[in-house]
Amino acid sequence: MLVLGIESSCDETGLALYDTQQGLRAHALYSQVKMHEEYGGVVPELASRDHIRRAIPLLEQVFAESGARREDIDAIAYTQGPGLAGALLVGSSIACGLGLALDKPVLGVHHLEGHLLSPLLASDPPAFPFIALLVSGGHTQLMRVDGVGRYTMLGETLDDAAGEAFDKSAKLLGLGYPGGPAISRLAEFGDPDAYKLPRPMLHSKNLDFSFSGLKTAVLTVVKNHGDANLCEQDKANIARGFVDAIVDVLTAKCMNALKETGLKRLVIAGGVGANRQLRESLNAAAAKRRYKVYYPELEFCTDNGAMIAFAGAMRLQIDPTAAKKDYAFNVRPRWPLDSLAAP
Ligand code: KG4
Ligand code: ZN
């Protein structure tokens, strides 16, 4: 079965062709980061318009690279939500328009399910069940995953997402958007003992998170310095204090989730999963306890079309009727992951 995947929920346009026999046949991505950079964050209207510009050339690219013809596809999977409504509408209308023209069924995919299943695209995929830490720009959730669509929420952030904390703290340090990669690069040069920032909810009895206090702690340190007095080393020290704090909390909660459920496999998904310090910390903590950690390939940590094509294909393999010739492109900007039903 050949599935075309379309991702357009935020600021990346991703197209991909996933074949259940041959694996990923082609994928193409355009990131709008440069365009949003000058505004310090994603401007939804600009994002939608840019998806319109990029999607068709990327579509042509994946067909050309794979050698597949349009009529070879069996279904079209598109990100139905959650995400920016206008941006989602671009992907869904392209999916439905193409479906109608080619007489192929379409399937709306949950963006976070795409992230969650993306480590299964790697060469050493985890078996079910596993614990998943979803750490993206908008979400921080710990889930128990028993199969496709069989997700139990164990804990989530009460306020900011981890990626949001990275982005906001980076902005406070004048590092631009998106801040995650920039702040983690800077942290490499920081003194770990210069600033001990709070580790919110580290010792709470549940698996929930809270990161807005950590961002406020960064703000307080920056203010105490007075903006003009912040030299590069100060910034690196603050970055280090921030990264150490967030990595400690994420690592501890993952270990607690594994211990509480008795599971041995941990999957990390979403943009923050690309973070080097987080990976090192999780690997070390897991090795001590004989757990195994699985990550998506680096290129599939952040938003992409491959994970959407793959998640669609996984669902269709279990239930081939999940894709329908129903082209009323409904998007779901808010869509809780644990409300999904198993196929
Ligand atoms: O999953 P994703 O691409 O988009 C959403 O669905 O939100 O995640 C984007 C988030 C941003 O907040 C970005 O700063 C963060 O992932 N991120 C990172 C790194 N790469 C991306 N955070 C920390 N370290 C990184 N290397
Ligand atoms: Zn995402």
mmCIF file of C-alpha atoms and ligand atoms in Angstrom:
data_model
loop_
_atom_site.group_PDB
_atom_site.id
_atom_site.type_symbol
_atom_site.label_atom_id
_atom_site.label_comp_id
_atom_site.label_asym_id
_atom_site.label_seq_id
_atom_site.Cartn_x
_atom_site.Cartn_y
_atom_site.Cartn_z
ATOM 1 C CA MET A 1 0.000 0.000 0.000
ATOM 2 C CA LEU A 2 1.344 3.419 -0.987
ATOM 3 C CA VAL A 3 0.300 6.378 1.166
ATOM 4 C CA LEU A 4 0.909 10.035 0.427
ATOM 5 C CA GLY A 5 1.380 12.087 3.622
ATOM 6 C CA ILE A 6 0.843 15.835 3.954
ATOM 7 C CA GLU A 7 1.890 17.865 7.006
ATOM 8 C CA SER A 8 0.999 21.555 7.330
ATOM 9 C CA SER A 9 -0.022 22.094 10.960
ATOM 10 C CA CYS A 10 2.461 24.811 11.853
ATOM 11 C CA ASP A 11 5.528 26.218 10.109
ATOM 12 C CA GLU A 12 6.789 23.225 8.145
ATOM 13 C CA THR A 13 5.338 21.943 4.890
ATOM 14 C CA GLY A 14 6.086 18.219 4.631
ATOM 15 C CA LEU A 15 5.189 15.741 1.883
ATOM 16 C CA ALA A 16 6.090 12.058 1.812
ATOM 17 C CA LEU A 17 5.333 8.741 0.172
ATOM 18 C CA TYR A 18 5.337 5.713 2.475
ATOM 19 C CA ASP A 19 5.042 2.221 1.092
ATOM 20 C CA THR A 20 4.072 -0.569 3.519
ATOM 21 C CA GLN A 21 6.294 -2.993 1.569
ATOM 22 C CA GLN A 22 9.248 -0.802 0.656
ATOM 23 C CA GLY A 23 9.217 1.729 3.514
ATOM 24 C CA LEU A 24 9.717 5.447 2.993
ATOM 25 C CA ARG A 25 10.045 6.082 -0.748
ATOM 26 C CA ALA A 26 10.502 9.855 -0.669
ATOM 27 C CA HIS A 27 9.982 12.814 1.576
ATOM 28 C CA ALA A 28 10.398 16.551 1.156
ATOM 29 C CA LEU A 29 10.242 19.373 3.639
ATOM 30 C CA TYR A 30 10.193 23.134 3.574
ATOM 31 C CA SER A 31 10.724 24.983 6.834
ATOM 32 C CA GLN A 32 9.337 28.497 7.162
ATOM 33 C CA VAL A 33 11.615 29.283 10.100
ATOM 34 C CA LYS A 34 13.458 32.073 8.263
ATOM 35 C CA MET A 35 10.214 33.824 7.390
ATOM 36 C CA HIS A 36 8.878 33.800 10.974
ATOM 37 C CA GLU A 37 12.244 34.599 12.555
ATOM 38 C CA GLU A 38 11.891 38.365 12.249
ATOM 39 C CA TYR A 39 8.580 38.237 14.136
ATOM 40 C CA GLY A 40 10.020 36.120 16.957
ATOM 41 C CA GLY A 41 7.442 33.365 16.451
ATOM 42 C CA VAL A 42 5.029 31.820 13.977
ATOM 43 C CA VAL A 43 2.618 34.268 12.295
ATOM 44 C CA PRO A 44 -0.395 32.055 11.448
ATOM 45 C CA GLU A 45 -1.589 33.972 8.363
ATOM 46 C CA LEU A 46 1.894 33.994 6.825
ATOM 47 C CA ALA A 47 2.246 30.294 7.623
ATOM 48 C CA SER A 48 -0.972 29.421 5.742
ATOM 49 C CA ARG A 49 -0.013 31.432 2.680
ATOM 50 C CA ASP A 50 3.423 29.875 2.571
ATOM 51 C CA HIS A 51 2.024 26.328 2.816
ATOM 52 C CA ILE A 52 -0.001 27.160 -0.319
ATOM 53 C CA ARG A 53 3.188 28.242 -2.114
ATOM 54 C CA ARG A 54 5.273 25.231 -1.060
ATOM 55 C CA ALA A 55 2.966 22.245 -1.030
ATOM 56 C CA ILE A 56 2.529 21.560 -4.769
ATOM 57 C CA PRO A 57 6.246 21.827 -5.685
ATOM 58 C CA LEU A 58 7.039 19.486 -2.766
ATOM 59 C CA LEU A 59 4.323 17.110 -3.939
ATOM 60 C CA GLU A 60 5.887 17.053 -7.404
ATOM 61 C CA GLN A 61 9.290 16.491 -5.832
ATOM 62 C CA VAL A 62 8.244 13.362 -3.889
ATOM 63 C CA PHE A 63 6.599 11.846 -6.948
ATOM 64 C CA ALA A 64 9.665 12.594 -9.076
ATOM 65 C CA GLU A 65 12.098 11.223 -6.464
ATOM 66 C CA SER A 66 10.159 8.035 -5.825
ATOM 67 C CA GLY A 67 9.316 7.343 -9.442
ATOM 68 C CA ALA A 68 5.738 6.677 -8.348
ATOM 69 C CA ARG A 69 2.838 7.963 -10.415
ATOM 70 C CA ARG A 70 -0.069 9.802 -8.846
ATOM 71 C CA GLU A 71 -2.449 6.976 -9.688
ATOM 72 C CA ASP A 72 -0.205 4.493 -7.802
ATOM 73 C CA ILE A 73 -1.173 5.878 -4.397
ATOM 74 C CA ASP A 74 -3.780 3.992 -2.399
ATOM 75 C CA ALA A 75 -4.659 6.737 0.079
ATOM 76 C CA ILE A 76 -3.785 10.266 1.155
ATOM 77 C CA ALA A 77 -3.075 10.967 4.820
ATOM 78 C CA TYR A 78 -3.050 14.585 5.958
ATOM 79 C CA THR A 79 -2.601 16.288 9.311
ATOM 80 C CA GLN A 80 -6.123 17.049 10.489
ATOM 81 C CA GLY A 81 -5.039 18.603 13.798
ATOM 82 C CA PRO A 82 -4.068 19.838 16.274
ATOM 83 C CA GLY A 83 -2.418 22.957 14.900
ATOM 84 C CA LEU A 84 -3.121 26.338 13.305
ATOM 85 C CA ALA A 85 -6.558 26.249 11.650
ATOM 86 C CA GLY A 86 -5.553 28.093 8.461
ATOM 87 C CA ALA A 87 -2.376 26.068 8.066
ATOM 88 C CA LEU A 88 -4.239 22.793 8.565
ATOM 89 C CA LEU A 89 -6.822 23.849 5.991
ATOM 90 C CA VAL A 90 -4.140 24.110 3.312
ATOM 91 C CA GLY A 91 -2.953 20.520 3.796
ATOM 92 C CA SER A 92 -6.461 19.153 4.117
ATOM 93 C CA SER A 93 -7.758 20.949 1.031
ATOM 94 C CA ILE A 94 -4.819 19.727 -1.045
ATOM 95 C CA ALA A 95 -5.408 16.185 0.235
ATOM 96 C CA CYS A 96 -9.113 16.338 -0.513
ATOM 97 C CA GLY A 97 -8.663 18.045 -3.884
ATOM 98 C CA LEU A 98 -6.140 15.439 -4.953
ATOM 99 C CA GLY A 99 -8.296 12.627 -3.553
ATOM 100 C CA LEU A 100 -11.300 13.859 -5.504
ATOM 101 C CA ALA A 101 -9.287 14.265 -8.718
ATOM 102 C CA LEU A 102 -7.648 10.842 -8.450
ATOM 103 C CA ASP A 103 -10.647 9.084 -6.897
ATOM 104 C CA LYS A 104 -8.559 8.028 -3.875
ATOM 105 C CA PRO A 105 -9.642 7.921 -0.213
ATOM 106 C CA VAL A 106 -8.289 10.377 2.363
ATOM 107 C CA LEU A 107 -7.529 10.004 6.051
ATOM 108 C CA GLY A 108 -7.100 12.767 8.639
ATOM 109 C CA VAL A 109 -4.139 12.019 10.902
ATOM 110 C CA HIS A 110 -3.496 13.343 14.409
ATOM 111 C CA HIS A 111 -0.247 15.314 14.337
ATOM 112 C CA LEU A 112 0.879 13.986 17.725
ATOM 113 C CA GLU A 113 0.154 10.418 16.680
ATOM 114 C CA GLY A 114 2.530 11.112 13.811
ATOM 115 C CA HIS A 115 5.227 12.219 16.277
ATOM 116 C CA LEU A 116 4.474 9.337 18.623
ATOM 117 C CA LEU A 117 4.847 6.677 15.929
ATOM 118 C CA SER A 118 7.818 8.339 14.182
ATOM 119 C CA PRO A 119 10.431 6.245 16.083
ATOM 120 C CA LEU A 120 8.892 3.198 14.385
ATOM 121 C CA LEU A 121 10.310 4.545 11.112
ATOM 122 C CA ALA A 122 13.836 4.028 12.476
ATOM 123 C CA SER A 123 15.945 0.940 11.753
ATOM 124 C CA ASP A 124 15.560 -0.462 15.288
ATOM 125 C CA PRO A 125 11.899 0.233 16.087
ATOM 126 C CA PRO A 126 10.442 -0.331 19.572
ATOM 127 C CA ALA A 127 7.774 -2.982 20.161
ATOM 128 C CA PHE A 128 4.516 -2.109 21.944
ATOM 129 C CA PRO A 129 3.857 -1.419 24.771
ATOM 130 C CA PHE A 130 6.077 1.522 25.618
ATOM 131 C CA ILE A 131 6.103 4.822 27.453
ATOM 132 C CA ALA A 132 6.238 7.853 25.192
ATOM 133 C CA LEU A 133 7.406 11.316 26.084
ATOM 134 C CA LEU A 134 5.954 13.772 23.593
ATOM 135 C CA VAL A 135 7.917 16.980 23.755
ATOM 136 C CA SER A 136 7.039 19.476 21.048
ATOM 137 C CA GLY A 137 6.466 23.206 20.787
ATOM 138 C CA GLY A 138 2.887 22.910 21.995
ATOM 139 C CA HIS A 139 2.809 19.683 24.026
ATOM 140 C CA THR A 140 4.560 17.909 26.858
ATOM 141 C CA GLN A 141 2.871 14.614 27.619
ATOM 142 C CA LEU A 142 3.773 11.237 29.025
ATOM 143 C CA MET A 143 1.711 8.478 27.498
ATOM 144 C CA ARG A 144 1.432 4.748 27.822
ATOM 145 C CA VAL A 145 1.240 3.342 24.299
ATOM 146 C CA ASP A 146 -0.229 -0.151 23.889
ATOM 147 C CA GLY A 147 -0.666 -0.017 20.137
ATOM 148 C CA VAL A 148 -1.774 2.304 17.347
ATOM 149 C CA GLY A 149 -4.520 4.508 18.798
ATOM 150 C CA ARG A 150 -4.235 2.884 22.226
ATOM 151 C CA TYR A 151 -2.898 5.780 24.248
ATOM 152 C CA THR A 152 -3.312 6.425 27.960
ATOM 153 C CA MET A 153 -2.281 9.816 29.260
ATOM 154 C CA LEU A 154 -0.086 9.513 32.345
ATOM 155 C CA GLY A 155 0.827 13.146 32.810
ATOM 156 C CA GLU A 156 1.129 16.434 30.980
ATOM 157 C CA THR A 157 2.199 20.014 31.433
ATOM 158 C CA LEU A 158 -0.061 22.227 33.492
ATOM 159 C CA ASP A 159 1.141 25.348 31.672
ATOM 160 C CA ASP A 160 3.934 25.839 29.092
ATOM 161 C CA ALA A 161 5.179 22.996 26.928
ATOM 162 C CA ALA A 162 8.880 22.107 27.113
ATOM 163 C CA GLY A 163 9.492 23.435 23.578
ATOM 164 C CA GLU A 164 7.665 26.634 24.483
ATOM 165 C CA ALA A 165 9.908 27.040 27.542
ATOM 166 C CA PHE A 166 12.958 26.577 25.288
ATOM 167 C CA ASP A 167 11.625 29.129 22.807
ATOM 168 C CA LYS A 168 10.579 31.724 25.405
ATOM 169 C CA SER A 169 13.800 31.440 27.412
ATOM 170 C CA ALA A 170 15.856 31.696 24.231
ATOM 171 C CA LYS A 171 13.955 34.843 23.325
ATOM 172 C CA LEU A 172 14.776 36.330 26.745
ATOM 173 C CA LEU A 173 18.447 35.674 25.962
ATOM 174 C CA GLY A 174 18.078 37.335 22.551
ATOM 175 C CA LEU A 175 18.629 34.085 20.657
ATOM 176 C CA GLY A 176 15.842 34.350 18.075
ATOM 177 C CA TYR A 177 13.316 31.758 16.950
ATOM 178 C CA PRO A 178 13.086 28.785 17.282
ATOM 179 C CA GLY A 179 15.071 28.873 20.449
ATOM 180 C CA GLY A 180 15.517 25.190 21.268
ATOM 181 C CA PRO A 181 18.561 24.423 19.128
ATOM 182 C CA ALA A 182 20.157 27.846 19.831
ATOM 183 C CA ILE A 183 19.851 27.694 23.615
ATOM 184 C CA SER A 184 21.132 24.140 23.745
ATOM 185 C CA ARG A 185 24.194 25.032 21.613
ATOM 186 C CA LEU A 186 24.938 27.991 23.868
ATOM 187 C CA ALA A 187 24.499 25.875 26.998
ATOM 188 C CA GLU A 188 27.489 23.746 25.920
ATOM 189 C CA PHE A 189 29.752 26.653 26.871
ATOM 190 C CA GLY A 190 27.998 27.441 30.140
ATOM 191 C CA ASP A 191 29.185 26.799 33.696
ATOM 192 C CA PRO A 192 26.831 24.251 35.310
ATOM 193 C CA ASP A 193 27.375 25.780 38.741
ATOM 194 C CA ALA A 194 26.713 29.408 37.827
ATOM 195 C CA TYR A 195 22.904 29.259 38.096
ATOM 196 C CA LYS A 196 20.830 26.605 39.783
ATOM 197 C CA LEU A 197 17.381 27.206 38.358
ATOM 198 C CA PRO A 198 14.227 25.633 39.833
ATOM 199 C CA ARG A 199 13.164 22.152 38.774
ATOM 200 C CA PRO A 200 9.372 22.555 38.794
ATOM 201 C CA MET A 201 7.373 19.589 40.091
ATOM 202 C CA LEU A 202 10.453 17.369 40.217
ATOM 203 C CA HIS A 203 9.245 15.812 43.453
ATOM 204 C CA SER A 204 5.493 15.977 42.825
ATOM 205 C CA LYS A 205 3.806 12.615 43.315
ATOM 206 C CA ASN A 206 2.331 12.626 39.802
ATOM 207 C CA LEU A 207 3.680 12.641 36.252
ATOM 208 C CA ASP A 208 2.617 16.188 35.427
ATOM 209 C CA PHE A 209 4.955 19.015 34.454
ATOM 210 C CA SER A 210 5.054 22.773 34.803
ATOM 211 C CA PHE A 211 7.546 24.963 32.961
ATOM 212 C CA SER A 212 6.257 28.508 33.191
ATOM 213 C CA GLY A 213 8.094 29.062 36.516
ATOM 214 C CA LEU A 214 11.369 28.044 34.910
ATOM 215 C CA LYS A 215 10.895 30.637 32.178
ATOM 216 C CA THR A 216 10.130 33.232 34.880
ATOM 217 C CA ALA A 217 13.329 32.229 36.684
ATOM 218 C CA VAL A 218 15.277 32.910 33.472
ATOM 219 C CA LEU A 219 13.518 36.275 33.178
ATOM 220 C CA THR A 220 14.442 37.168 36.777
ATOM 221 C CA VAL A 221 18.120 36.306 36.248
ATOM 222 C CA VAL A 222 18.209 38.330 33.007
ATOM 223 C CA LYS A 223 16.518 41.326 34.681
ATOM 224 C CA ASN A 224 18.837 41.201 37.679
ATOM 225 C CA HIS A 225 21.766 41.533 35.307
ATOM 226 C CA GLY A 226 20.252 44.442 33.411
ATOM 227 C CA ASP A 227 20.008 43.640 29.693
ATOM 228 C CA ALA A 228 23.049 45.669 28.672
ATOM 229 C CA ASN A 229 25.324 43.869 31.130
ATOM 230 C CA LEU A 230 24.682 40.386 29.822
ATOM 231 C CA CYS A 231 27.888 39.148 28.191
ATOM 232 C CA GLU A 232 28.150 35.985 26.076
ATOM 233 C CA GLN A 233 29.466 33.947 29.021
ATOM 234 C CA ASP A 234 26.561 35.077 31.225
ATOM 235 C CA LYS A 235 24.145 34.035 28.520
ATOM 236 C CA ALA A 236 25.835 30.666 28.182
ATOM 237 C CA ASN A 237 25.691 30.165 31.960
ATOM 238 C CA ILE A 238 21.987 31.001 32.080
ATOM 239 C CA ALA A 239 21.358 28.731 29.084
ATOM 240 C CA ARG A 240 23.195 25.943 30.890
ATOM 241 C CA GLY A 241 21.174 26.476 34.076
ATOM 242 C CA PHE A 242 17.957 26.363 32.032
ATOM 243 C CA VAL A 243 18.839 23.276 29.982
ATOM 244 C CA ASP A 244 20.072 21.358 33.049
ATOM 245 C CA ALA A 245 16.839 22.125 34.917
ATOM 246 C CA ILE A 246 14.488 21.108 32.122
ATOM 247 C CA VAL A 247 16.506 17.996 31.263
ATOM 248 C CA ASP A 248 16.534 16.901 34.926
ATOM 249 C CA VAL A 249 12.749 17.188 35.200
ATOM 250 C CA LEU A 250 12.030 15.419 31.901
ATOM 251 C CA THR A 251 14.454 12.611 32.744
ATOM 252 C CA ALA A 252 13.112 12.078 36.264
ATOM 253 C CA LYS A 253 9.474 11.968 35.109
ATOM 254 C CA CYS A 254 10.275 9.468 32.358
ATOM 255 C CA MET A 255 12.051 7.197 34.829
ATOM 256 C CA ASN A 256 9.092 7.491 37.230
ATOM 257 C CA ALA A 257 6.653 6.594 34.453
ATOM 258 C CA LEU A 258 8.676 3.485 33.559
ATOM 259 C CA LYS A 259 8.930 2.460 37.182
ATOM 260 C CA GLU A 260 5.219 2.975 37.880
ATOM 261 C CA THR A 261 4.052 1.046 34.816
ATOM 262 C CA GLY A 262 6.744 -1.637 34.932
ATOM 263 C CA LEU A 263 7.487 -1.048 31.231
ATOM 264 C CA LYS A 264 11.061 -1.145 29.918
ATOM 265 C CA ARG A 265 10.902 0.828 26.684
ATOM 266 C CA LEU A 266 10.819 4.601 26.399
ATOM 267 C CA VAL A 267 10.127 6.487 23.186
ATOM 268 C CA ILE A 268 10.941 10.176 22.781
ATOM 269 C CA ALA A 269 9.049 12.117 20.148
ATOM 270 C CA GLY A 270 8.649 15.754 19.101
ATOM 271 C CA GLY A 271 11.070 18.591 18.396
ATOM 272 C CA VAL A 272 12.665 18.752 21.859
ATOM 273 C CA GLY A 273 13.604 15.089 21.369
ATOM 274 C CA ALA A 274 16.355 16.393 19.074
ATOM 275 C CA ASN A 275 18.060 17.935 22.108
ATOM 276 C CA ARG A 276 21.495 16.459 22.700
ATOM 277 C CA GLN A 277 21.616 17.091 26.458
ATOM 278 C CA LEU A 278 18.202 15.459 26.911
ATOM 279 C CA ARG A 279 19.310 12.392 24.947
ATOM 280 C CA GLU A 280 22.498 12.018 26.966
ATOM 281 C CA SER A 281 20.661 12.331 30.252
ATOM 282 C CA LEU A 282 17.907 9.879 29.278
ATOM 283 C CA ASN A 283 20.400 7.360 27.906
ATOM 284 C CA ALA A 284 22.467 7.454 31.102
ATOM 285 C CA ALA A 285 19.451 7.175 33.421
ATOM 286 C CA ALA A 286 17.930 4.374 31.348
ATOM 287 C CA ALA A 287 21.166 2.395 31.107
ATOM 288 C CA LYS A 288 21.449 2.381 34.903
ATOM 289 C CA ARG A 289 18.000 0.822 35.188
ATOM 290 C CA ARG A 290 18.221 -1.462 32.144
ATOM 291 C CA TYR A 291 15.600 0.435 30.184
ATOM 292 C CA LYS A 292 15.943 1.146 26.487
ATOM 293 C CA VAL A 293 15.301 4.542 24.898
ATOM 294 C CA TYR A 294 14.180 4.947 21.288
ATOM 295 C CA TYR A 295 14.343 8.148 19.258
ATOM 296 C CA PRO A 296 13.115 9.074 15.815
ATOM 297 C CA GLU A 297 15.820 9.753 13.236
ATOM 298 C CA LEU A 298 16.943 13.354 13.819
ATOM 299 C CA GLU A 299 15.284 14.567 10.622
ATOM 300 C CA PHE A 300 11.946 13.158 11.825
ATOM 301 C CA CYS A 301 12.059 14.686 15.325
ATOM 302 C CA THR A 302 10.606 17.989 14.181
ATOM 303 C CA ASP A 303 7.548 18.283 11.952
ATOM 304 C CA ASN A 304 7.652 16.340 8.695
ATOM 305 C CA GLY A 305 5.442 14.582 6.169
ATOM 306 C CA ALA A 306 6.996 11.141 6.631
ATOM 307 C CA MET A 307 5.495 10.681 10.088
ATOM 308 C CA ILE A 308 2.036 11.571 8.754
ATOM 309 C CA ALA A 309 2.279 9.175 5.794
ATOM 310 C CA PHE A 310 3.568 6.503 8.200
ATOM 311 C CA ALA A 311 0.877 7.018 10.868
ATOM 312 C CA GLY A 312 -1.776 6.930 8.138
ATOM 313 C CA ALA A 313 -0.308 3.711 6.723
ATOM 314 C CA MET A 314 -0.193 2.094 10.198
ATOM 315 C CA ARG A 315 -3.889 2.818 10.707
ATOM 316 C CA LEU A 316 -4.804 1.660 7.210
ATOM 317 C CA GLN A 317 -2.950 -1.601 7.659
ATOM 318 C CA ILE A 318 -5.147 -2.377 10.642
ATOM 319 C CA ASP A 319 -8.336 -0.930 9.178
ATOM 320 C CA PRO A 320 -8.290 -0.374 5.399
ATOM 321 C CA THR A 321 -11.688 1.366 5.609
ATOM 322 C CA ALA A 322 -10.259 4.180 7.794
ATOM 323 C CA ALA A 323 -9.581 6.270 4.655
ATOM 324 C CA LYS A 324 -12.743 7.498 2.978
ATOM 325 C CA LYS A 325 -13.810 9.188 -0.228
ATOM 326 C CA ASP A 326 -15.210 11.954 1.894
ATOM 327 C CA TYR A 327 -13.697 15.237 0.810
ATOM 328 C CA ALA A 328 -15.329 17.608 3.298
ATOM 329 C CA PHE A 329 -12.027 18.809 4.655
ATOM 330 C CA ASN A 330 -12.667 19.102 8.379
ATOM 331 C CA VAL A 331 -9.733 20.257 10.458
ATOM 332 C CA ARG A 332 -9.424 19.917 14.214
ATOM 333 C CA PRO A 333 -7.161 22.691 15.578
ATOM 334 C CA ARG A 334 -7.776 21.364 19.100
ATOM 335 C CA TRP A 335 -7.824 17.610 19.329
ATOM 336 C CA PRO A 336 -6.723 15.715 22.461
ATOM 337 C CA LEU A 337 -4.540 12.715 21.621
ATOM 338 C CA ASP A 338 -6.122 10.439 24.196
ATOM 339 C CA SER A 339 -9.528 10.965 22.575
ATOM 340 C CA LEU A 340 -8.368 8.942 19.558
ATOM 341 C CA ALA A 341 -9.887 5.508 19.100
ATOM 342 C CA ALA A 342 -7.872 2.459 18.124
ATOM 343 C CA PRO A 343 -8.381 1.496 14.462
HETATM 344 O O1 KG4 B 1 7.576 18.900 17.155
HETATM 345 P P1 KG4 B 1 7.949 20.243 16.674
HETATM 346 O O2 KG4 B 1 8.801 20.367 15.443
HETATM 347 O O3 KG4 B 1 6.701 21.122 16.391
HETATM 348 C C1 KG4 B 1 5.534 21.053 17.137
HETATM 349 O O4 KG4 B 1 4.685 20.165 16.837
HETATM 350 O O5 KG4 B 1 5.446 21.870 18.072
HETATM 351 O O6 KG4 B 1 8.679 20.962 17.901
HETATM 352 C C2 KG4 B 1 9.158 22.268 17.815
HETATM 353 C C3 KG4 B 1 9.815 22.604 19.124
HETATM 354 C C4 KG4 B 1 10.245 24.063 19.240
HETATM 355 O O7 KG4 B 1 9.803 24.551 20.475
HETATM 356 C C5 KG4 B 1 11.769 23.973 19.179
HETATM 357 O O8 KG4 B 1 12.420 25.013 19.897
HETATM 358 C C6 KG4 B 1 12.033 22.642 19.818
HETATM 359 O O9 KG4 B 1 10.995 21.809 19.329
HETATM 360 N N1 KG4 B 1 13.331 22.086 19.438
HETATM 361 C C7 KG4 B 1 14.333 21.880 20.300
HETATM 362 C C8 KG4 B 1 15.437 21.391 19.571
HETATM 363 N N2 KG4 B 1 15.050 21.304 18.257
HETATM 364 C C9 KG4 B 1 13.756 21.731 18.206
HETATM 365 N N3 KG4 B 1 14.397 22.085 21.632
HETATM 366 C C10 KG4 B 1 15.537 21.789 22.244
HETATM 367 N N4 KG4 B 1 16.642 21.334 21.623
HETATM 368 C C11 KG4 B 1 16.640 21.119 20.288
HETATM 369 N N5 KG4 B 1 17.726 20.657 19.670
HETATM 370 ZN ZN ZN B 2 5.005 18.687 15.804
#
